[in-house]
Amino acid sequence: MVQKQEYLSKNQKIVLDHVEKANQPLKAYSILFNVQKKGLKAPLQVYRALDKLVEIGKIHKIESRNTFVACKNSNCVVSNATAFSICESCEKVTEINNSKLSKYLSNFEDNSGMKYSKYNLEFFGLCKKCKNK
Amino acid sequence: MVQKQEYLSKNQKIVLDHVEKANQPLKAYSILFNVQKKGLKAPLQVYRALDKLVEIGKIHKIESRNTFVACKNSNCVVSNATAFSICESCEKVTEINNSKLSKYLSNFEDNSGMKYSKYNLEFFGLCKKCKNK
DNA sequence: TAACGCATTGTTATATTATAACATTATTAT
DNA sequence: ATAATAATGTTATAATATAACAATGCGTTA
């Protein structure tokens, strides 16, 4: 299997490393605060790294929350088909990895004749823990 | 006993009216600028009206763009199941009204056992016009 | 009808999220 | 080696959104 190799720059590695270790979505300025000891001083340094990491699919942006989370799907190369479940109580976010869903959405066409190259889906509800409270 | 609001307040009417006439998503501060002649002076007045209008489903937020668009679906009461197509070139946004899609997504369950009460889906691509350029 | 509850309004200030602009350095391709 | 491209560093500022508090309007009910 041929896999595209990604060389990450110093800042990109620092940011990705931090986001991967979090296991939950992080805000850009929280990332900034936490990587300042590694030399990243300004918001732009974080945002530029995030932009690139989102572009290559290593990180996804949770649009409704303005947060960033590491991709759990190891073979996710580009971020063109994303789905998340979001608990509206504890804000826990989980990436949904469901081939039926992704097939359905990737092939979706409406009557406008527009063919979609990308989608982002966010489900909201209460997670098991919060439902039982 | 709390009664559900039947009528829109003055500010809510002004904001909804403006957004409905636009036929395209608007940014909050663009709305603010345009309703200043009607007496709304501060961002909060616009955001508060938008919050309420989104809550009751008269307006939807395009999360990936931080813009607000009037709901075209006349019988849309609450905004708990939304889907949009977004042209990445001209930024034209269309609300997708497809009963198969909404049924599929409203009934979707993943293996987490989480039942979703709400979703928002954004498709991206090139609209017909932009594809032929 | 008076008083309570609650949504809405008005206002100032501030928090949060994100990008512009420009100079410099590193990496890659030829 | 050189040119093209990507990444970095830095300061400043734009764009988006909320906090806090006082006041007003309006329906409910005691």
Tab-separated table of C-alpha atoms (C1' of nucleotides) in Angstrom:
chain	number	residue	atom	x	y	z
A	1	MET	CA	0.000	0.000	0.000
A	2	VAL	CA	1.361	3.332	-1.065
A	3	GLN	CA	1.056	5.987	1.534
A	4	LYS	CA	1.771	9.609	1.001
A	5	GLN	CA	4.430	10.725	3.413
A	6	GLU	CA	3.993	13.962	5.237
A	7	TYR	CA	6.939	15.855	6.552
A	8	LEU	CA	5.834	18.104	9.310
A	9	SER	CA	7.718	21.220	10.229
A	10	LYS	CA	8.875	21.949	13.744
A	11	ASN	CA	5.860	24.031	14.729
A	12	GLN	CA	3.476	21.646	13.059
A	13	LYS	CA	4.939	18.742	15.019
A	14	ILE	CA	4.704	20.611	18.296
A	15	VAL	CA	1.075	21.532	17.748
A	16	LEU	CA	0.064	18.101	16.472
A	17	ASP	CA	1.808	16.412	19.361
A	18	HIS	CA	-0.021	18.548	21.855
A	19	VAL	CA	-3.425	18.062	20.251
A	20	GLU	CA	-2.927	14.309	19.938
A	21	LYS	CA	-2.105	13.967	23.599
A	22	ALA	CA	-5.217	15.848	24.634
A	23	ASN	CA	-7.763	13.244	23.511
A	24	GLN	CA	-10.308	15.988	23.342
A	25	PRO	CA	-10.864	19.104	21.278
A	26	LEU	CA	-8.769	22.099	22.228
A	27	LYS	CA	-9.154	25.783	21.596
A	28	ALA	CA	-6.455	27.518	19.613
A	29	TYR	CA	-5.492	29.844	22.433
A	30	SER	CA	-5.349	26.972	24.903
A	31	ILE	CA	-2.923	25.273	22.535
A	32	LEU	CA	-0.938	28.484	22.305
A	33	PHE	CA	-0.713	28.770	26.068
A	34	ASN	CA	0.499	25.205	26.384
A	35	VAL	CA	3.128	25.286	23.668
A	36	GLN	CA	4.668	28.552	24.741
A	37	LYS	CA	7.274	26.616	26.685
A	38	LYS	CA	8.265	25.070	23.367
A	39	GLY	CA	8.875	28.429	21.771
A	40	LEU	CA	5.660	29.271	19.957
A	41	LYS	CA	4.872	32.761	21.076
A	42	ALA	CA	2.172	34.163	18.827
A	43	PRO	CA	-1.337	33.087	17.795
A	44	LEU	CA	-0.319	33.051	14.152
A	45	GLN	CA	2.244	30.365	14.768
A	46	VAL	CA	-0.453	28.131	16.164
A	47	TYR	CA	-3.065	29.028	13.571
A	48	ARG	CA	-0.646	28.432	10.719
A	49	ALA	CA	0.284	25.033	12.057
A	50	LEU	CA	-3.372	24.200	12.598
A	51	ASP	CA	-4.279	25.303	9.075
A	52	LYS	CA	-1.732	22.969	7.597
A	53	LEU	CA	-2.622	20.072	9.869
A	54	VAL	CA	-6.303	20.482	9.052
A	55	GLU	CA	-5.466	20.625	5.361
A	56	ILE	CA	-3.617	17.320	5.452
A	57	GLY	CA	-6.224	15.702	7.678
A	58	LYS	CA	-4.185	15.205	10.833
A	59	ILE	CA	-6.466	17.534	12.726
A	60	HIS	CA	-10.138	18.345	12.329
A	61	LYS	CA	-11.896	21.502	13.309
A	62	ILE	CA	-15.129	21.210	15.242
A	63	GLU	CA	-16.847	24.103	13.549
A	64	SER	CA	-19.680	24.588	15.993
A	65	ARG	CA	-17.213	24.878	18.861
A	66	ASN	CA	-14.172	26.476	17.263
A	67	THR	CA	-12.027	23.692	18.621
A	68	PHE	CA	-9.460	21.348	17.129
A	69	VAL	CA	-9.129	17.615	17.603
A	70	ALA	CA	-6.648	15.037	16.340
A	71	CYS	CA	-7.894	12.623	13.720
A	72	LYS	CA	-8.317	9.162	15.204
A	73	ASN	CA	-8.637	7.491	11.866
A	74	SER	CA	-5.089	6.367	11.125
A	75	ASN	CA	-5.593	6.169	7.377
A	76	CYS	CA	-7.276	9.520	7.109
A	77	VAL	CA	-5.177	11.414	4.605
A	78	VAL	CA	-7.303	14.372	3.817
A	79	SER	CA	-10.087	15.774	5.783
A	80	ASN	CA	-12.828	15.738	3.188
A	81	ALA	CA	-15.429	13.628	4.927
A	82	THR	CA	-15.847	14.169	8.631
A	83	ALA	CA	-18.553	13.315	11.134
A	84	PHE	CA	-18.630	13.916	14.852
A	85	SER	CA	-20.883	13.309	17.794
A	86	ILE	CA	-20.962	16.074	20.337
A	87	CYS	CA	-22.443	15.842	23.807
A	88	GLU	CA	-24.231	19.081	24.555
A	89	SER	CA	-23.758	18.604	28.260
A	90	CYS	CA	-20.138	17.564	28.813
A	91	GLU	CA	-18.916	18.617	25.354
A	92	LYS	CA	-17.304	15.252	24.757
A	93	VAL	CA	-16.586	14.872	21.059
A	94	THR	CA	-16.137	11.602	19.214
A	95	GLU	CA	-15.227	11.151	15.591
A	96	ILE	CA	-17.721	8.881	13.896
A	97	ASN	CA	-16.186	6.214	11.752
A	98	ASN	CA	-19.024	4.548	9.936
A	99	SER	CA	-18.496	3.353	6.400
A	100	LYS	CA	-22.188	3.233	5.558
A	101	LEU	CA	-22.615	6.819	6.620
A	102	SER	CA	-19.562	8.038	4.794
A	103	LYS	CA	-20.543	6.151	1.644
A	104	TYR	CA	-24.031	7.540	1.816
A	105	LEU	CA	-22.834	11.104	2.225
A	106	SER	CA	-19.955	10.921	-0.216
A	107	ASN	CA	-22.343	9.767	-2.914
A	108	PHE	CA	-25.094	12.154	-2.000
A	109	GLU	CA	-26.423	14.330	-4.780
A	110	ASP	CA	-29.317	16.692	-4.577
A	111	ASN	CA	-31.352	18.048	-7.448
A	112	SER	CA	-29.089	21.049	-7.918
A	113	GLY	CA	-26.686	18.900	-9.879
A	114	MET	CA	-23.909	20.005	-7.619
A	115	LYS	CA	-21.357	17.332	-6.822
A	116	TYR	CA	-19.799	17.637	-3.418
A	117	SER	CA	-16.133	17.106	-2.810
A	118	LYS	CA	-16.288	17.450	0.930
A	119	TYR	CA	-18.652	17.424	3.870
A	120	ASN	CA	-18.707	17.959	7.592
A	121	LEU	CA	-21.414	16.557	9.815
A	122	GLU	CA	-21.946	17.288	13.481
A	123	PHE	CA	-24.448	15.334	15.567
A	124	PHE	CA	-25.620	16.692	18.899
A	125	GLY	CA	-27.169	14.947	21.861
A	126	LEU	CA	-26.380	13.604	25.277
A	127	CYS	CA	-23.713	10.995	25.764
A	128	LYS	CA	-24.450	7.894	27.829
A	129	LYS	CA	-22.968	9.330	30.999
A	130	CYS	CA	-24.856	12.594	30.795
A	131	LYS	CA	-28.131	10.915	29.863
A	132	ASN	CA	-28.031	8.917	33.081
A	133	LYS	CA	-27.504	11.892	35.332
B	1	MET	CA	-46.405	28.356	33.745
B	2	VAL	CA	-44.045	29.423	31.066
B	3	GLN	CA	-45.632	30.133	27.750
B	4	LYS	CA	-43.928	29.660	24.446
B	5	GLN	CA	-43.260	32.919	22.730
B	6	GLU	CA	-45.747	33.572	19.953
B	7	TYR	CA	-44.615	36.891	18.647
B	8	LEU	CA	-41.235	38.183	17.728
B	9	SER	CA	-39.975	41.194	19.558
B	10	LYS	CA	-39.102	44.424	17.835
B	11	ASN	CA	-35.393	43.685	17.480
B	12	GLN	CA	-36.054	40.110	16.466
B	13	LYS	CA	-38.400	41.282	13.703
B	14	ILE	CA	-35.915	43.824	12.442
B	15	VAL	CA	-33.099	41.286	12.268
B	16	LEU	CA	-35.226	38.532	10.740
B	17	ASP	CA	-36.622	40.910	8.175
B	18	HIS	CA	-33.158	41.968	7.118
B	19	VAL	CA	-31.802	38.433	6.920
B	20	GLU	CA	-34.828	37.210	4.962
B	21	LYS	CA	-34.439	39.930	2.372
B	22	ALA	CA	-30.798	39.096	1.829
B	23	ASN	CA	-31.285	35.685	0.192
B	24	GLN	CA	-27.782	34.821	1.227
B	25	PRO	CA	-25.944	34.307	4.480
B	26	LEU	CA	-24.920	37.447	6.308
B	27	LYS	CA	-22.332	38.146	8.934
B	28	ALA	CA	-23.475	39.433	12.284
B	29	TYR	CA	-21.615	42.704	11.983
B	30	SER	CA	-22.924	43.267	8.479
B	31	ILE	CA	-26.425	42.861	9.887
B	32	LEU	CA	-25.526	45.278	12.669
B	33	PHE	CA	-24.306	47.864	10.222
B	34	ASN	CA	-27.462	47.599	8.152
B	35	VAL	CA	-29.953	47.772	10.985
B	36	GLN	CA	-28.352	50.700	12.707
B	37	LYS	CA	-30.752	53.003	10.920
B	38	LYS	CA	-33.517	51.074	12.664
B	39	GLY	CA	-32.093	51.737	16.078
B	40	LEU	CA	-29.989	48.693	16.916
B	41	LYS	CA	-26.714	50.125	18.037
B	42	ALA	CA	-24.689	47.355	19.684
B	43	PRO	CA	-23.502	43.887	18.648
B	44	LEU	CA	-25.348	42.324	21.544
B	45	GLN	CA	-28.675	43.514	20.269
B	46	VAL	CA	-28.031	41.683	17.022
B	47	TYR	CA	-26.549	38.588	18.619
B	48	ARG	CA	-29.413	38.300	21.068
B	49	ALA	CA	-31.958	38.511	18.301
B	50	LEU	CA	-29.996	35.988	16.236
B	51	ASP	CA	-29.745	33.587	19.178
B	52	LYS	CA	-33.488	33.596	19.603
B	53	LEU	CA	-34.196	33.309	15.881
B	54	VAL	CA	-31.778	30.395	15.575
B	55	GLU	CA	-33.380	28.758	18.593
B	56	ILE	CA	-36.845	28.893	17.059
B	57	GLY	CA	-35.572	27.854	13.640
B	58	LYS	CA	-36.249	31.028	11.688
B	59	ILE	CA	-32.563	31.473	11.054
B	60	HIS	CA	-29.728	28.976	10.691
B	61	LYS	CA	-26.094	29.538	11.381
B	62	ILE	CA	-23.579	28.390	8.791
B	63	GLU	CA	-20.986	27.226	11.265
B	64	SER	CA	-18.051	26.957	8.916
B	65	ARG	CA	-18.561	30.547	7.804
B	66	ASN	CA	-19.938	32.249	10.894
B	67	THR	CA	-22.837	33.539	8.860
B	68	PHE	CA	-26.583	33.525	9.307
B	69	VAL	CA	-29.240	32.684	6.762
B	70	ALA	CA	-33.025	32.675	6.860
B	71	CYS	CA	-34.716	29.290	6.839
B	72	LYS	CA	-36.387	28.649	3.515
B	73	ASN	CA	-38.411	25.758	4.778
B	74	SER	CA	-41.688	27.399	5.731
B	75	ASN	CA	-42.679	24.656	8.138
B	76	CYS	CA	-39.347	24.513	9.886
B	77	VAL	CA	-40.181	25.092	13.503
B	78	VAL	CA	-37.001	24.200	15.242
B	79	SER	CA	-33.609	24.019	13.806
B	80	ASN	CA	-32.644	20.498	14.779
B	81	ALA	CA	-31.872	18.989	11.419
B	82	THR	CA	-30.072	21.190	8.958
B	83	ALA	CA	-28.110	20.563	5.779
B	84	PHE	CA	-26.482	23.033	3.468
B	85	SER	CA	-24.520	23.078	0.261
B	86	ILE	CA	-21.747	25.619	0.115
B	87	CYS	CA	-19.858	26.667	-2.990
B	88	GLU	CA	-16.223	27.079	-2.074
B	89	SER	CA	-15.685	29.534	-4.891
B	90	CYS	CA	-18.588	32.003	-4.792
B	91	GLU	CA	-19.733	31.081	-1.275
B	92	LYS	CA	-23.309	30.592	-2.426
B	93	VAL	CA	-25.198	28.643	0.223
B	94	THR	CA	-28.335	26.616	-0.330
B	95	GLU	CA	-30.373	24.842	2.280
B	96	ILE	CA	-30.848	21.215	1.308
B	97	ASN	CA	-34.362	19.959	1.680
B	98	ASN	CA	-34.231	16.248	1.044
B	99	SER	CA	-36.518	13.997	3.016
B	100	LYS	CA	-34.466	10.862	2.378
B	101	LEU	CA	-31.366	12.538	3.716
B	102	SER	CA	-33.092	13.975	6.748
B	103	LYS	CA	-34.738	10.654	7.533
B	104	TYR	CA	-31.440	8.860	7.172
B	105	LEU	CA	-29.647	11.260	9.468
B	106	SER	CA	-32.409	11.665	12.011
B	107	ASN	CA	-32.500	7.911	12.477
B	108	PHE	CA	-28.758	7.453	12.445
B	109	GLU	CA	-27.259	5.622	15.374
B	110	ASP	CA	-23.672	4.638	15.791
B	111	ASN	CA	-22.327	1.941	18.044
B	112	SER	CA	-21.869	4.330	20.966
B	113	GLY	CA	-25.546	3.960	21.774
B	114	MET	CA	-25.855	7.701	21.706
B	115	LYS	CA	-29.125	8.970	20.298
B	116	TYR	CA	-28.870	12.269	18.543
B	117	SER	CA	-31.416	14.998	18.921
B	118	LYS	CA	-29.900	17.335	16.405
B	119	TYR	CA	-27.483	17.523	13.532
B	120	ASN	CA	-25.918	19.981	11.155
B	121	LEU	CA	-24.420	18.954	7.842
B	122	GLU	CA	-22.412	21.125	5.491
B	123	PHE	CA	-21.490	19.970	1.996
B	124	PHE	CA	-18.752	21.733	0.076
B	125	GLY	CA	-18.008	21.848	-3.613
B	126	LEU	CA	-18.385	24.014	-6.670
B	127	CYS	CA	-21.765	25.211	-7.799
B	128	LYS	CA	-22.793	24.852	-11.445
B	129	LYS	CA	-21.762	28.372	-12.368
B	130	CYS	CA	-18.340	28.136	-10.791
B	131	LYS	CA	-17.660	24.674	-12.184
B	132	ASN	CA	-18.074	26.000	-15.714
B	133	LYS	CA	-15.641	28.858	-15.322
C	1	DT	C1'	-55.111	45.759	40.139
C	2	DA	C1'	-50.777	44.977	42.297
C	3	DA	C1'	-46.991	42.285	42.440
C	4	DC	C1'	-44.285	38.700	40.642
C	5	DG	C1'	-41.676	36.339	37.057
C	6	DC	C1'	-39.415	36.479	33.046
C	7	DA	C1'	-38.149	37.844	28.365
C	8	DT	C1'	-36.386	41.721	26.212
C	9	DT	C1'	-33.861	46.009	25.828
C	10	DG	C1'	-30.062	49.294	26.311
C	11	DT	C1'	-25.332	50.152	27.263
C	12	DT	C1'	-20.408	49.870	28.234
C	13	DA	C1'	-16.708	47.131	28.400
C	14	DT	C1'	-14.166	43.156	27.358
C	15	DA	C1'	-13.241	38.367	25.931
C	16	DT	C1'	-12.335	35.261	22.232
C	17	DT	C1'	-11.135	33.913	17.683
C	18	DA	C1'	-8.565	34.842	13.667
C	19	DT	C1'	-5.894	37.366	10.008
C	20	DA	C1'	-2.947	41.311	7.679
C	21	DA	C1'	1.417	42.770	6.569
C	22	DC	C1'	6.119	42.427	6.184
C	23	DA	C1'	10.828	40.775	6.954
C	24	DT	C1'	13.504	36.621	7.284
C	25	DT	C1'	15.000	31.808	7.079
C	26	DA	C1'	14.619	26.944	5.589
C	27	DT	C1'	13.656	23.491	2.225
C	28	DT	C1'	12.933	21.601	-2.346
C	29	DA	C1'	13.391	21.162	-7.264
C	30	DT	C1'	16.048	21.954	-11.286
D	1	DA	C1'	23.854	27.590	-7.459
D	2	DT	C1'	19.634	29.418	-7.998
D	3	DA	C1'	14.969	30.039	-8.118
D	4	DA	C1'	10.587	28.690	-6.275
D	5	DT	C1'	8.007	27.359	-2.419
D	6	DA	C1'	7.038	26.748	2.332
D	7	DA	C1'	7.715	27.931	6.968
D	8	DT	C1'	9.016	31.196	10.577
D	9	DG	C1'	8.999	35.305	13.570
D	10	DT	C1'	6.866	39.493	14.920
D	11	DT	C1'	3.761	43.380	15.709
D	12	DA	C1'	-0.491	45.016	15.109
D	13	DT	C1'	-5.239	44.711	14.273
D	14	DA	C1'	-9.599	42.725	12.479
D	15	DA	C1'	-13.585	39.966	13.242
D	16	DT	C1'	-16.572	37.394	16.159
D	17	DA	C1'	-18.903	36.969	20.442
D	18	DT	C1'	-20.072	37.426	25.481
D	19	DA	C1'	-20.099	39.477	30.521
D	20	DA	C1'	-22.277	42.339	33.599
D	21	DC	C1'	-25.684	45.301	35.164
D	22	DA	C1'	-29.590	48.451	35.053
D	23	DA	C1'	-34.039	49.247	33.181
D	24	DT	C1'	-38.383	48.266	30.716
D	25	DG	C1'	-42.380	45.762	28.956
D	26	DC	C1'	-45.789	42.285	29.423
D	27	DG	C1'	-48.420	38.289	30.696
D	28	DT	C1'	-49.915	35.598	34.894
D	29	DT	C1'	-52.018	35.136	39.079
D	30	DA	C1'	-52.778	36.196	43.813
